[in-house]
mmCIF file of C-alpha atoms in Angstrom:
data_model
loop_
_atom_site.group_PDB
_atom_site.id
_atom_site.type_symbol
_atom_site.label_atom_id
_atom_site.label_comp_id
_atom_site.label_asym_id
_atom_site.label_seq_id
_atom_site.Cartn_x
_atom_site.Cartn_y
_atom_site.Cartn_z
ATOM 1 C CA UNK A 1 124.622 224.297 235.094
ATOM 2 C CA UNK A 2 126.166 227.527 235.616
ATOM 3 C CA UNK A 3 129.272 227.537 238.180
ATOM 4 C CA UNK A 4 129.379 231.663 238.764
ATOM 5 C CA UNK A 5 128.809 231.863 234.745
ATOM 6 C CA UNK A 6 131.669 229.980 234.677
ATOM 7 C CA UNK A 7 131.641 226.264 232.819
ATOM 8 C CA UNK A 8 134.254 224.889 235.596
ATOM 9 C CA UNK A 9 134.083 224.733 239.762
ATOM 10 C CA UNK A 10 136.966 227.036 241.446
ATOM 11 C CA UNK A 11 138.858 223.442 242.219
ATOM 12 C CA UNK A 12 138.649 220.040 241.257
ATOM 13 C CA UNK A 13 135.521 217.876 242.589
ATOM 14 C CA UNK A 14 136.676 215.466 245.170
ATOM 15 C CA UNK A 15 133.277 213.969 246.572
ATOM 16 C CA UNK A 16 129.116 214.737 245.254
ATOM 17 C CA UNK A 17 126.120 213.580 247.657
ATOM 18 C CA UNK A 18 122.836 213.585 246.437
ATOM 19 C CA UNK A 19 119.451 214.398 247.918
ATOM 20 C CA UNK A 20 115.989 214.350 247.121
ATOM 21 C CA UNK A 21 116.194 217.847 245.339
ATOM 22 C CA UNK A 22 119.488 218.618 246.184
ATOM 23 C CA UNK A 23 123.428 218.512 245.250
ATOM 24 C CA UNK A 24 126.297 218.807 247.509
ATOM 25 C CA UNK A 25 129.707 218.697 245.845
ATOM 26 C CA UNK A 26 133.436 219.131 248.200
ATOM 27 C CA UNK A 27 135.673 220.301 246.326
ATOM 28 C CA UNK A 28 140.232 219.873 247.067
ATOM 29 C CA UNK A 29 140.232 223.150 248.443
ATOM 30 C CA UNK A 30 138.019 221.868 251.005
ATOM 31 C CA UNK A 31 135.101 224.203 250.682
ATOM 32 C CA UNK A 32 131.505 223.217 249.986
ATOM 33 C CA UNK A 33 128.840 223.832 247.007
ATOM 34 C CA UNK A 34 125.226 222.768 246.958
ATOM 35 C CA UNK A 35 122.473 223.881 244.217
ATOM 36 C CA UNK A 36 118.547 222.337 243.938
ATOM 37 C CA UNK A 37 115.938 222.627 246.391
ATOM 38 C CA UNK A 38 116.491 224.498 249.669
ATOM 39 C CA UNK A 39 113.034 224.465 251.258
ATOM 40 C CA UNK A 40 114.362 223.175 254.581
ATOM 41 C CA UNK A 41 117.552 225.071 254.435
ATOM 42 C CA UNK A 42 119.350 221.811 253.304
ATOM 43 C CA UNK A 43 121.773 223.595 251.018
ATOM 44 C CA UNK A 44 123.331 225.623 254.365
ATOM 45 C CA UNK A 45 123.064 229.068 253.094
ATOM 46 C CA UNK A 46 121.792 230.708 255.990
ATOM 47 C CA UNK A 47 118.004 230.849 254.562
ATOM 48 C CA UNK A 48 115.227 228.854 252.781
ATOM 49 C CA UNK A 49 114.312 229.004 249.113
ATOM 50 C CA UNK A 50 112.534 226.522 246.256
ATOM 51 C CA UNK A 51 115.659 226.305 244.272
ATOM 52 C CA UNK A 52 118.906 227.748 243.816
ATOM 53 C CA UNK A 53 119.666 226.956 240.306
ATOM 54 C CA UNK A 54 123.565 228.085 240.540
ATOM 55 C CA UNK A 55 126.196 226.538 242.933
ATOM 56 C CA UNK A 56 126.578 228.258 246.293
ATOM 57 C CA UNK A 57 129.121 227.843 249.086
ATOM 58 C CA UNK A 58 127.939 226.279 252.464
ATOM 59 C CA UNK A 59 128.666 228.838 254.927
ATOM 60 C CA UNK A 60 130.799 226.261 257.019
ATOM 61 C CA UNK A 61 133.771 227.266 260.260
ATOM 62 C CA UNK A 62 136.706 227.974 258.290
ATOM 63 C CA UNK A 63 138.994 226.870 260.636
ATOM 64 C CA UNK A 64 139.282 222.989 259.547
ATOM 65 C CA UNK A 65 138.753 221.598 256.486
ATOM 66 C CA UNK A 66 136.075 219.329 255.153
ATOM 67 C CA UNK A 67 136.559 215.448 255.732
ATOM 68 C CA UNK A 68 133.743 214.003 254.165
ATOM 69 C CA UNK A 69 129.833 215.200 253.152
ATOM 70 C CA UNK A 70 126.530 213.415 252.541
ATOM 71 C CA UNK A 71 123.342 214.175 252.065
ATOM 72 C CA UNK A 72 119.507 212.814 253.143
ATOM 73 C CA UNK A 73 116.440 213.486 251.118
ATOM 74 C CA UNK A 74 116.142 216.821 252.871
ATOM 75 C CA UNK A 75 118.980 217.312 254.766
ATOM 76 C CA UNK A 76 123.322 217.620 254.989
ATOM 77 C CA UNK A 77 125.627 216.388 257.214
ATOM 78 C CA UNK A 78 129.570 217.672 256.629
ATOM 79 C CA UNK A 79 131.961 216.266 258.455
ATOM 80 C CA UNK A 80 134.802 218.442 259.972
ATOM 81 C CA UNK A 81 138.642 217.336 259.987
ATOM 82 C CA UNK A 82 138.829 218.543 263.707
ATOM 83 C CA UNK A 83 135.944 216.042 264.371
ATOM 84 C CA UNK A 84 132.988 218.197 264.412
ATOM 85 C CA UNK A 85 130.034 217.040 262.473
ATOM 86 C CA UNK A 86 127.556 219.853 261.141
ATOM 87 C CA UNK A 87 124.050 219.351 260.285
ATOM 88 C CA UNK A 88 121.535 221.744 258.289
ATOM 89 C CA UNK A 89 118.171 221.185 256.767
ATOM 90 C CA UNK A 90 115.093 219.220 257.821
ATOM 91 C CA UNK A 91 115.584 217.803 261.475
ATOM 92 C CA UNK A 92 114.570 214.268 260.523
ATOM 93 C CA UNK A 93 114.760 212.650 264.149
ATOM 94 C CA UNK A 94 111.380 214.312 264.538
ATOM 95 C CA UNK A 95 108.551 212.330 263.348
ATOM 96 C CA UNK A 96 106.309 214.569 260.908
ATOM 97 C CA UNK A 97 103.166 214.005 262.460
ATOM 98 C CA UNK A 98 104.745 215.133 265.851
ATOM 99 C CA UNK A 99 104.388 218.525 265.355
ATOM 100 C CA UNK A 100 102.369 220.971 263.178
ATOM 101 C CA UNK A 101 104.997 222.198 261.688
ATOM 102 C CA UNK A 102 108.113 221.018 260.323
ATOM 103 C CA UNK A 103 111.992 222.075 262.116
ATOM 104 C CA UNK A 104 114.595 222.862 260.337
ATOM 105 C CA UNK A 105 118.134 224.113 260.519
ATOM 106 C CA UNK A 106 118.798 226.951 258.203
ATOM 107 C CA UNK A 107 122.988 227.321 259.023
ATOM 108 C CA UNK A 108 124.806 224.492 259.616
ATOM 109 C CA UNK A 109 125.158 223.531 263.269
ATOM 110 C CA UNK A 110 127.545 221.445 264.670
ATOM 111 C CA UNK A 111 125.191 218.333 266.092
ATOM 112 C CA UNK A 112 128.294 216.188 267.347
ATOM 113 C CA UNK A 113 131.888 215.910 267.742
ATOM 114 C CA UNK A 114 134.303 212.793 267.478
ATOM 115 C CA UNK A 115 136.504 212.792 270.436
ATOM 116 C CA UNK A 116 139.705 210.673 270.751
ATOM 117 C CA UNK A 117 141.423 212.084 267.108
ATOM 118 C CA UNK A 118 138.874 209.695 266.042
ATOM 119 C CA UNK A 119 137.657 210.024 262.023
ATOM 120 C CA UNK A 120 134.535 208.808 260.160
ATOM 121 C CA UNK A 121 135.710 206.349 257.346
ATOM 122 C CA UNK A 122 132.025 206.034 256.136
ATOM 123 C CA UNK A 123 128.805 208.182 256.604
ATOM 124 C CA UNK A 124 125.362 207.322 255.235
ATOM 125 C CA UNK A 125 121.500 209.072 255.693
ATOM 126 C CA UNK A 126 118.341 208.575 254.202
ATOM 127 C CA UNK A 127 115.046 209.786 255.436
ATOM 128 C CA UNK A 128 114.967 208.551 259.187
ATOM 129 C CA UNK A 129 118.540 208.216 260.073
ATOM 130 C CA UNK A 130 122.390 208.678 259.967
ATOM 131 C CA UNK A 131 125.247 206.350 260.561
ATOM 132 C CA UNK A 132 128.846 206.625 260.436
ATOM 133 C CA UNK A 133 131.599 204.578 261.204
ATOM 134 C CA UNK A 134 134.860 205.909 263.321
ATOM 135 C CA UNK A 135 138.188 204.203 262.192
ATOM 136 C CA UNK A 136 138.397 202.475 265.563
ATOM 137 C CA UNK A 137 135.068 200.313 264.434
ATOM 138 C CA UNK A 138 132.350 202.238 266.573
ATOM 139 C CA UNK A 139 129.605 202.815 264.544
ATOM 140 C CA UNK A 140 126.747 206.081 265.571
ATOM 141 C CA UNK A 141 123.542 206.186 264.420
ATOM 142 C CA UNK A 142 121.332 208.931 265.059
ATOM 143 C CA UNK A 143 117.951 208.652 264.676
ATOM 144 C CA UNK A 144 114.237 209.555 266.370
ATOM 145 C CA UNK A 145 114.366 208.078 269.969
ATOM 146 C CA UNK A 146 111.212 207.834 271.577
ATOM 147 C CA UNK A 147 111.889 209.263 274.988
ATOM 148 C CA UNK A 148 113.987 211.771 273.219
ATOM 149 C CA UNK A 149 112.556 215.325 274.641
ATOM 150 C CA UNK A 150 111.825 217.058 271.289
ATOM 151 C CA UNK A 151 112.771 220.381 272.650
ATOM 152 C CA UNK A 152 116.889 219.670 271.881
ATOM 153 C CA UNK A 153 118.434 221.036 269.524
ATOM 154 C CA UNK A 154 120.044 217.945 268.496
ATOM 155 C CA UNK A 155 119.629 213.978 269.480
ATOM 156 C CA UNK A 156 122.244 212.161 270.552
ATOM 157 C CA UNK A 157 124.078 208.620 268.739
ATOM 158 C CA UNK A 158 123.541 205.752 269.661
ATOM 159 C CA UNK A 159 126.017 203.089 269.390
ATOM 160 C CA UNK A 160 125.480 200.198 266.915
ATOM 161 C CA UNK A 161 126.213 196.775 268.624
ATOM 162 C CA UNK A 162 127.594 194.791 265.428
ATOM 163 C CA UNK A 163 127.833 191.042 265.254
ATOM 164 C CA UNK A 164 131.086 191.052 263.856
ATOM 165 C CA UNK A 165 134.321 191.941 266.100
ATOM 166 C CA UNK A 166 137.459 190.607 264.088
ATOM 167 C CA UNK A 167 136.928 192.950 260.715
ATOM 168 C CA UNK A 168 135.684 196.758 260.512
ATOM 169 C CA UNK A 169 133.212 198.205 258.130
ATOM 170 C CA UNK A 170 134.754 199.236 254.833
ATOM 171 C CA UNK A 171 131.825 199.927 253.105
ATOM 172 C CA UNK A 172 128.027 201.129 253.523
ATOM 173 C CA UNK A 173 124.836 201.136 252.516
ATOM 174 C CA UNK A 174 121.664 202.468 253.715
ATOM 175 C CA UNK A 175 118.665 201.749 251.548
ATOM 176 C CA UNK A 176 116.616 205.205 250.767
ATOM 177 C CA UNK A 177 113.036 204.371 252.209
ATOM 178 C CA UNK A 178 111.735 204.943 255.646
ATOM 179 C CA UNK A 179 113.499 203.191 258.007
ATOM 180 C CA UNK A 180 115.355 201.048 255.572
ATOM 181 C CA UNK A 181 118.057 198.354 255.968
ATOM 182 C CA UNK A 182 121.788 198.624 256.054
ATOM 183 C CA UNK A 183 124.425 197.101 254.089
ATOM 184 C CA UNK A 184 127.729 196.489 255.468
ATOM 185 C CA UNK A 185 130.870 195.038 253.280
ATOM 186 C CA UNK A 186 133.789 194.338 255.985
ATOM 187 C CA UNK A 187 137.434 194.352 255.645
ATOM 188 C CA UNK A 188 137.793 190.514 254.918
ATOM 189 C CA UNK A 189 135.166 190.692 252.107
ATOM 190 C CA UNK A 190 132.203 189.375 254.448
ATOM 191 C CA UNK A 191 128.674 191.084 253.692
ATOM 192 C CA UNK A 192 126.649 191.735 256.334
ATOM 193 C CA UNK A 193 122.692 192.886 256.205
ATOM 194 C CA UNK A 194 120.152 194.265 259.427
ATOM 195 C CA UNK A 195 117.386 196.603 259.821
ATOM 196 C CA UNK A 196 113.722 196.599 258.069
ATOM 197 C CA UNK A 197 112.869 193.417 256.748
#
């Protein structure tokens, strides 16, 4: 790999996500770098390709710095110090078989903002979904909603109802099929499981 035939990134690697085809790396200058696939526009470059085999900056606001990243099979989510979360690449809240063609989102678009000074502590996707988890304890999922109108740009969170009230969600994770099934580790050590069974 190739880093602007250079053998080291312009700042040390904080954080990597991984997709399907593609790579996601945030870097402690806060700026973002993807390379692999970018058939859907997952990489957030503003256009579509098969592969970018060199590292490429996300085209991203400059005016706050990136909090956290991850990544779904064919999609990015980057999440904003100011709050905002930004999506690009394959809208995955619409089914496949619900349209003839598949949506995307070439440039990243902000699909949500945190309100309250509120921050994500943890942020999972795989095919069908996203959730994070605010430091207060809320925890959003987005996913397809059946009386969703597929004409908007972007669906809405829900909010999780979790079992558990005394300890927050430390850790998480989402299991990379369909659907899937969450893991949860709390605060007090306790494991909790839900989803497809």
């Amino acid at each position: 790999l190739l880093w602007n035939k250079n053998p080291e990134p312009p700042s040390p690697v904080v954080q990597v996500a991984v997709g399907d085809t593609h790579v996601l790396v945030l870097l402690k200058d806060g700026s973002v770098y993807g390379w692999g696939g970018n058939q859907f526009g997952q990489l957030g470059i503003g256009g579509r390709c098969d592969v970018m085999d060199t590292p490429v900056r996300v085209q991203l606001p400059r005016e706050h710095s990136v909090e956290t990243i991850c990544c779904g099979p064919s999609f990015s989510v980057v999440v904003m110090t100011g709050g905002d979360i930004y999506f690009f690449g394959r809208k995955f809240w619409i089914p496949l078989d619900s349209r003839k063609s598949v949506e995307c989102v070439d440039n990243p678009s902000r699909m949500f903002q945190v309100g309250g000074a509120r921050h994500i502590t943890c942020l999972v996707a795989n095919h069908a979904q996203v959730i994070a988890v605010l430091d207060n304890g809320a925890t959003l999922r987005w996913c397809h909603q059946p009386n969703a109108p597929l004409t908007s740009a972007f669906v809405q969170p829900l909010y999780l109802e979790v079992p558990f009230k005394t300890s927050r969600i430390s850790k998480l994770a989402l299991a990379p099929v369909r659907g899937g099934h969450v893991i949860a580790t709390l605060s007090n050590g306790d494991v909790y499981s839900w989803g497809r069974n």
